[in-house]
PDB file of C-alpha atoms in Angstrom:
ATOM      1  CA  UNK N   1       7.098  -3.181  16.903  1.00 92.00           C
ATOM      2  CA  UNK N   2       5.361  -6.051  14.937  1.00 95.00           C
ATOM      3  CA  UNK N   3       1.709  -6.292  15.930  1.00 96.00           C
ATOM      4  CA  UNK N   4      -1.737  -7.761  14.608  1.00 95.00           C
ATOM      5  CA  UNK N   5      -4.158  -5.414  13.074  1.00 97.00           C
ATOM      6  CA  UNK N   6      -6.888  -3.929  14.295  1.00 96.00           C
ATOM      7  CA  UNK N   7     -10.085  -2.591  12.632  1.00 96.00           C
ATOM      8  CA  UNK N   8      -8.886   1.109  13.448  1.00 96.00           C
ATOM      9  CA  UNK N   9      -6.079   0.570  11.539  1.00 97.00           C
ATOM     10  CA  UNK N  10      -7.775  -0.354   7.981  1.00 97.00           C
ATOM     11  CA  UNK N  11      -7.851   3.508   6.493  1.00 97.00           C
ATOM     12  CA  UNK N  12      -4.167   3.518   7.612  1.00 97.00           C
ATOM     13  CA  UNK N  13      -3.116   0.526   5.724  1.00 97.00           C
ATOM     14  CA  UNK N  14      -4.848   1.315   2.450  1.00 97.00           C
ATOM     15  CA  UNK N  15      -2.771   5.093   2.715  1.00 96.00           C
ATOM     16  CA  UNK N  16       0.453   2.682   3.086  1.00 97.00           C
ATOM     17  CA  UNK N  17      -0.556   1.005   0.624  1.00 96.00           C
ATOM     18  CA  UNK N  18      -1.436   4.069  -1.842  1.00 96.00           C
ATOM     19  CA  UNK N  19       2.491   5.889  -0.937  1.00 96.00           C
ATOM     20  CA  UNK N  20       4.161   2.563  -1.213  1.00 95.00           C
ATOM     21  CA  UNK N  21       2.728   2.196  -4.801  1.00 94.00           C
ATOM     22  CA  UNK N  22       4.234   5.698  -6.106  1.00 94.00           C
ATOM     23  CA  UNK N  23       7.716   4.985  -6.389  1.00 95.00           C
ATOM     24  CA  UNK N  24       6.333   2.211  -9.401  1.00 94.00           C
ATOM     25  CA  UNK N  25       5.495   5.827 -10.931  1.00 94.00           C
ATOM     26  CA  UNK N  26       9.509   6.699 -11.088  1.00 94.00           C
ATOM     27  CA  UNK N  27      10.544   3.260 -12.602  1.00 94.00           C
ATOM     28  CA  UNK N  28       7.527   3.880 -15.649  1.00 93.00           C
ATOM     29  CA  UNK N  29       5.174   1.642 -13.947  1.00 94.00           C
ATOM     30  CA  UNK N  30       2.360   3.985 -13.213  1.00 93.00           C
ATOM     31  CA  UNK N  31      -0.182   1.216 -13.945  1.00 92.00           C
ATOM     32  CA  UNK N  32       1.182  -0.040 -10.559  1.00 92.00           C
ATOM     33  CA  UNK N  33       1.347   2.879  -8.686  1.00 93.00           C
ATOM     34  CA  UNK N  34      -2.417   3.610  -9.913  1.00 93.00           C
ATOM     35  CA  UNK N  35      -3.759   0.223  -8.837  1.00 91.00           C
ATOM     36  CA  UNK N  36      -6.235   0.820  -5.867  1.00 92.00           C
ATOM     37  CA  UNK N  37      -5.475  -0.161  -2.504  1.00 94.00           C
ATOM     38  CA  UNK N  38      -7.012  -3.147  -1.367  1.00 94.00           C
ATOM     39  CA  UNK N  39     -10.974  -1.654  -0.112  1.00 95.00           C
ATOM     40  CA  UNK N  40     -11.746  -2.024   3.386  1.00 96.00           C
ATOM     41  CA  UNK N  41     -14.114  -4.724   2.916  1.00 96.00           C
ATOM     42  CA  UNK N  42     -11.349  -7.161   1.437  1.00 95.00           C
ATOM     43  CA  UNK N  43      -9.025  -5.945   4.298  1.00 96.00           C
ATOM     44  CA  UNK N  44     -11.634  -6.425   7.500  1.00 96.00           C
ATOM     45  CA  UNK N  45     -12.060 -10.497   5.445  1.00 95.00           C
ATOM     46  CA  UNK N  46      -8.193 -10.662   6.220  1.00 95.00           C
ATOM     47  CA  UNK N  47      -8.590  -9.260   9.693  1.00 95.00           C
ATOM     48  CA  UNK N  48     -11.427 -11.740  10.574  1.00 95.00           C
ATOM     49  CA  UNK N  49      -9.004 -14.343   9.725  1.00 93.00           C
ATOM     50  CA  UNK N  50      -6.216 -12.728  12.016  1.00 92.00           C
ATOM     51  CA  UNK N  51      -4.138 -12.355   9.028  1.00 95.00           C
ATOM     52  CA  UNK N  52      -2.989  -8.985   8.608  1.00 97.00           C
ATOM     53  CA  UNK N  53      -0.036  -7.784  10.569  1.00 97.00           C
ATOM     54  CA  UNK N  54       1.192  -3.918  10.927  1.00 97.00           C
ATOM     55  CA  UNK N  55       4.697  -2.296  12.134  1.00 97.00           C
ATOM     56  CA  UNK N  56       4.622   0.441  14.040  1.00 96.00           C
ATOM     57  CA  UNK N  57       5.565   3.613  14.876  1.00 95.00           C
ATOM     58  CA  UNK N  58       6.241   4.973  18.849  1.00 94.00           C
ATOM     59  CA  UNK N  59       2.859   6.243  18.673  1.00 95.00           C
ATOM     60  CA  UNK N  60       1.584   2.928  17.699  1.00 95.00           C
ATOM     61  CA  UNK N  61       0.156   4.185  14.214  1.00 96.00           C
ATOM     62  CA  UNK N  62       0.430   1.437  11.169  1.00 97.00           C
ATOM     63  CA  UNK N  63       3.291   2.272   9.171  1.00 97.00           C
ATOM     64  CA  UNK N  64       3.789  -0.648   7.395  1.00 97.00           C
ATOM     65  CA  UNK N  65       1.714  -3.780   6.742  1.00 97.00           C
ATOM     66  CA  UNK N  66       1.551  -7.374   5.532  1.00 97.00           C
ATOM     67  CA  UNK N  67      -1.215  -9.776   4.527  1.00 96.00           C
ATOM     68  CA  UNK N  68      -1.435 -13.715   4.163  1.00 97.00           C
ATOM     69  CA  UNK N  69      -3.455 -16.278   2.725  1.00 95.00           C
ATOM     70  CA  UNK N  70      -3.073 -20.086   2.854  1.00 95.00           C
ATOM     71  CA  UNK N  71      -2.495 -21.651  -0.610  1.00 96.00           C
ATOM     72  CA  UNK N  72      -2.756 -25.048  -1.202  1.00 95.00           C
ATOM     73  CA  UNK N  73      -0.879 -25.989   2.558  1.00 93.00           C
ATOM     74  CA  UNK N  74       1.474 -22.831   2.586  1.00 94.00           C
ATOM     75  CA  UNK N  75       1.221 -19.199   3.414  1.00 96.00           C
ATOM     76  CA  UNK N  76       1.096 -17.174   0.981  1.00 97.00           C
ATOM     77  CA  UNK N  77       2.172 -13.280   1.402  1.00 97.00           C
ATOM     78  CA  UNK N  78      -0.245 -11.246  -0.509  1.00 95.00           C
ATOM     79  CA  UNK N  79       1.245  -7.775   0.257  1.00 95.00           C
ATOM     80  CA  UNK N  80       3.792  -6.877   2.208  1.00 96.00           C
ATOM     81  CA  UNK N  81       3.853  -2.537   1.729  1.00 96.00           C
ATOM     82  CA  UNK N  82       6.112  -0.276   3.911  1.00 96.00           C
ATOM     83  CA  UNK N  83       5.732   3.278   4.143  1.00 96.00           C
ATOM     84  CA  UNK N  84       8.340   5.243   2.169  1.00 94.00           C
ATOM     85  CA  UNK N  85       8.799   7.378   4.996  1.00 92.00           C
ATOM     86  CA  UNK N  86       9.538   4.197   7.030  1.00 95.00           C
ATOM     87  CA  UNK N  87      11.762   2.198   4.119  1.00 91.00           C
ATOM     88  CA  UNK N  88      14.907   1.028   4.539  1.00 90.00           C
ATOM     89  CA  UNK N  89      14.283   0.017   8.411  1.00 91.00           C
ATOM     90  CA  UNK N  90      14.013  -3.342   8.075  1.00 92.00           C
ATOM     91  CA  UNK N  91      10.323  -3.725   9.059  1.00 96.00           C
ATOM     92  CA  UNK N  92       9.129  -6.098   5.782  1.00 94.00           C
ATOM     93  CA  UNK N  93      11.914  -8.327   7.010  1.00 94.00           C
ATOM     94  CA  UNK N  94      10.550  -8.284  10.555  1.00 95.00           C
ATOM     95  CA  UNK N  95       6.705  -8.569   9.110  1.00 96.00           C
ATOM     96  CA  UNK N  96       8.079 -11.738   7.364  1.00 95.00           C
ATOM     97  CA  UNK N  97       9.432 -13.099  10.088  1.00 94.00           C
ATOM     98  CA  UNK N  98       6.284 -12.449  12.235  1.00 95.00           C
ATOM     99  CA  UNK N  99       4.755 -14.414   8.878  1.00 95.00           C
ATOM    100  CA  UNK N 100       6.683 -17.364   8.795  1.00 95.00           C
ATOM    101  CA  UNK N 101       6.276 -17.676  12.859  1.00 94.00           C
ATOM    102  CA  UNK N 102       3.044 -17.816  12.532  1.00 95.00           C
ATOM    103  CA  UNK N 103       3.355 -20.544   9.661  1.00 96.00           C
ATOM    104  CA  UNK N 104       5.311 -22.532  11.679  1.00 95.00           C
ATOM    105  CA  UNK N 105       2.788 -22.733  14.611  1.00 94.00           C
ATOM    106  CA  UNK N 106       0.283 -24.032  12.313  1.00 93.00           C
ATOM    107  CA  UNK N 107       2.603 -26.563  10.530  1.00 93.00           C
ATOM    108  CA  UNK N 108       3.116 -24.449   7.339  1.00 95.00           C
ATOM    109  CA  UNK N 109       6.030 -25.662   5.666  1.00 95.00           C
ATOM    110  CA  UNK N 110       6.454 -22.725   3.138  1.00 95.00           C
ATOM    111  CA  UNK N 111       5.922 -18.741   2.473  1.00 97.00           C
ATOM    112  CA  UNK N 112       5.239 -17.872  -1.333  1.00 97.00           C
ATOM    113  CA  UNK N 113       4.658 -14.657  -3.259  1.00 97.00           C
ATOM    114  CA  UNK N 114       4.614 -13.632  -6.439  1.00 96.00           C
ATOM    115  CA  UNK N 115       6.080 -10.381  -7.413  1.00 96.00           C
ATOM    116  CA  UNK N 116       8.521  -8.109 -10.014  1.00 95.00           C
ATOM    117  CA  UNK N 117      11.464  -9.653 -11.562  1.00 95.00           C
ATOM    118  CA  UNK N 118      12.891  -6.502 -12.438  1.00 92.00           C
ATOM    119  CA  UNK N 119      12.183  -4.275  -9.507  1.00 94.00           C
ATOM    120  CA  UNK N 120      14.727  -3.350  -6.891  1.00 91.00           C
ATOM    121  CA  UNK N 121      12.469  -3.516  -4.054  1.00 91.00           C
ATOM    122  CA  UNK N 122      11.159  -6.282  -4.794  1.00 94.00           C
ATOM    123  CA  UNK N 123      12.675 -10.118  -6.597  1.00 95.00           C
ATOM    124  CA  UNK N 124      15.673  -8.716  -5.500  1.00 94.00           C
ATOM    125  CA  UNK N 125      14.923  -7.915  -2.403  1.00 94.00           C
ATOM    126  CA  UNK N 126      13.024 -11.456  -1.324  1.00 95.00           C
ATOM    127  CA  UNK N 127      16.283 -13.234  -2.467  1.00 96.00           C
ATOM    128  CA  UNK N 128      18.184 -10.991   0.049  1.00 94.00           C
ATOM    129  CA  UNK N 129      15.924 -12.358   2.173  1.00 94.00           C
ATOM    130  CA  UNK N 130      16.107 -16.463   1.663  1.00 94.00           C
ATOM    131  CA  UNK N 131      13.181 -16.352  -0.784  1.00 96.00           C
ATOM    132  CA  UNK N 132      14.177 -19.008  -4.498  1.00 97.00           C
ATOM    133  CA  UNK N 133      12.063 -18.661  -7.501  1.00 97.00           C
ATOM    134  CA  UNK N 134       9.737 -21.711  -8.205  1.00 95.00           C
ATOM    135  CA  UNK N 135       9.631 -22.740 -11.480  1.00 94.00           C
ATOM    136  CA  UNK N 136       6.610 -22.595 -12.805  1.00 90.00           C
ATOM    137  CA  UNK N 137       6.517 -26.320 -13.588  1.00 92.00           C
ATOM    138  CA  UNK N 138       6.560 -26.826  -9.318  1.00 93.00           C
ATOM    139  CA  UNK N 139       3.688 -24.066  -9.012  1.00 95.00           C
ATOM    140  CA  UNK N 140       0.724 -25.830  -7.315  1.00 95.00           C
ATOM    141  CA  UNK N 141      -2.607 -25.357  -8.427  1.00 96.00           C
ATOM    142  CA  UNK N 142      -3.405 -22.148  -6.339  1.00 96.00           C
ATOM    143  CA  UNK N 143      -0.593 -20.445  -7.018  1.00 96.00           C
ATOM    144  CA  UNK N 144      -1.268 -21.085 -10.983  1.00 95.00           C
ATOM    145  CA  UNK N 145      -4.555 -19.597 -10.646  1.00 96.00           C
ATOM    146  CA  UNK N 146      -3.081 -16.529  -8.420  1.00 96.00           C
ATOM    147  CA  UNK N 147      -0.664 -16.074 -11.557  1.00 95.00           C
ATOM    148  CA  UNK N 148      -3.308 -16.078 -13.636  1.00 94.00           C
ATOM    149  CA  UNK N 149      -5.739 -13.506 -12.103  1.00 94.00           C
ATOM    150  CA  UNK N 150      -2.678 -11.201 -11.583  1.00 93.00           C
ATOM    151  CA  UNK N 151      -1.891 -11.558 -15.447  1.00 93.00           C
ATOM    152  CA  UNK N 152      -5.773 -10.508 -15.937  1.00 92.00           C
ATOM    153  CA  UNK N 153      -4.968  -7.658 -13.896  1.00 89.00           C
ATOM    154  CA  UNK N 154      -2.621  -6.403 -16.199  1.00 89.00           C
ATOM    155  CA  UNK N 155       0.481  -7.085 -14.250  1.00 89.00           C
ATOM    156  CA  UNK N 156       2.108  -9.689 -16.194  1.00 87.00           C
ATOM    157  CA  UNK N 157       2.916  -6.407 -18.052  1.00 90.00           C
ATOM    158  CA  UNK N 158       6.190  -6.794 -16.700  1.00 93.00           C
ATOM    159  CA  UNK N 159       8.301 -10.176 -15.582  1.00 93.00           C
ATOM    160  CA  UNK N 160       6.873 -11.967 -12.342  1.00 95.00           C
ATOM    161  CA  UNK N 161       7.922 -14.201 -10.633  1.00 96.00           C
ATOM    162  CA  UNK N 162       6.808 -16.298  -7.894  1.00 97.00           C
ATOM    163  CA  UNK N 163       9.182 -17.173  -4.728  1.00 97.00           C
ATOM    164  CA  UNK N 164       9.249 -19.400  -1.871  1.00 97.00           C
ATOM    165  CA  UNK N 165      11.624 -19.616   0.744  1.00 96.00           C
ATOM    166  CA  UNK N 166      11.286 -22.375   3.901  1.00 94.00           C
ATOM    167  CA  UNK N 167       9.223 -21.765   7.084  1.00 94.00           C
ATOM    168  CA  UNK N 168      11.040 -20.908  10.025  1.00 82.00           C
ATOM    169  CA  UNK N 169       9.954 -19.920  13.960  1.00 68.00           C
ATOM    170  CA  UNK N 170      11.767 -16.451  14.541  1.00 53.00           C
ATOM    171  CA  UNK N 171      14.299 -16.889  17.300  1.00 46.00           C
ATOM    172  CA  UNK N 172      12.871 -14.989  20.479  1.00 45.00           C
ATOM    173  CA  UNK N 173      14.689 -14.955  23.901  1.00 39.00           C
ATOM    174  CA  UNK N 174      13.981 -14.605  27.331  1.00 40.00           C
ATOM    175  CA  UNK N 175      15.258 -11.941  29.682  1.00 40.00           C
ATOM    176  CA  UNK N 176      17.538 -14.276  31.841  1.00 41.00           C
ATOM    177  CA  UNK N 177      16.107 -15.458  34.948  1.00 41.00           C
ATOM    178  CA  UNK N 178      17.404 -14.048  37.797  1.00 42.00           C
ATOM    179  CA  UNK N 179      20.216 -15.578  39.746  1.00 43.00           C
ATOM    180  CA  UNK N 180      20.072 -15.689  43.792  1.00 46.00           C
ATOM    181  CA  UNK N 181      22.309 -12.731  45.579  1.00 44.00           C
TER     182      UNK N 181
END
């Protein structure tokens, strides 16, 4: 299940955050994997805005997590980190989804990111999911400047890139009304 955050579930994210960051370790990326989670300061700023959303488990504990930020008239995904334990389920699909609803009530037209050309689990994996790159001639100015802190961060490193893919309302249905007997 696809839920909004909740202040009890901060500590959990950041731990999400920290196991979804080893596997950089096994691709020689450790600078990645090292980078701290975001701190619970910079995560309750994004939970005052309502925009941090968390899959869960049966028990309703965080197991994955996604963040957005509104860049110059689009959302922009700043994380989007699933539980290794939890991979391979299909919940940053559904957390995108969840996303771009959202976007679309507000009259978003567009998610972007920016992540790793080369990594599996991630360019890859947007494109799977309807995600383009944007040449970097078409970024606007906030995205330029998110490029550019990320590159003083030391993660231009290795390729990035940054994506976009259209804004659309996830599909939900109605139980069928029931029919007189």
């Amino acid at each position: 299940m696809i839920r909004t955050a909740i202040s009890t579930d901060l500590p959990a994210l950041q731990e999400i955050e920290i196991a979804a960051g080893a596997p950089f370790r096994d691709i020689g990326m450790d600078a990645v994997a090292d980078d701290p989670p975001f701190s619970l300061d910079e995560l309750t700023e994004y939970l005052q805005l309502e925009c941090i959303w968390v899959a869960v488990d049966a028990d309703d504990a965080p197991v994955a997590y996604a963040l957005v930020a509104v860049v110059d008239g689009g959302a922009h995904i700043e994380q989007v980190s699933v539980h290794p334990g939890h991979a391979r389920q299909g919940l940053g699909a559904l957390l995108l989804d969840e996303i771009s609803s959202w976007a679309a009530v507000r009259g978003l037209p567009a998610l972007t990111l920016t992540t790793f050309v080369d990594v599996p689990w991630n360019a890859p994996y947007y494109e799977r999911l309807g995600f383009r790159p944007l040449p970097e001639t078409d970024l606007t100015p906030g995205l330029s400047r998110i490029r550019d802190d990320e590159a003083r961060h030391g993660l231009a490193a290795w390729p990035r890139v940054t994506m976009s893919r259209a804004v659309t309302a996830a599909v939900r249905t109605a139980a069928p009304a029931p029919q007189p007997g």
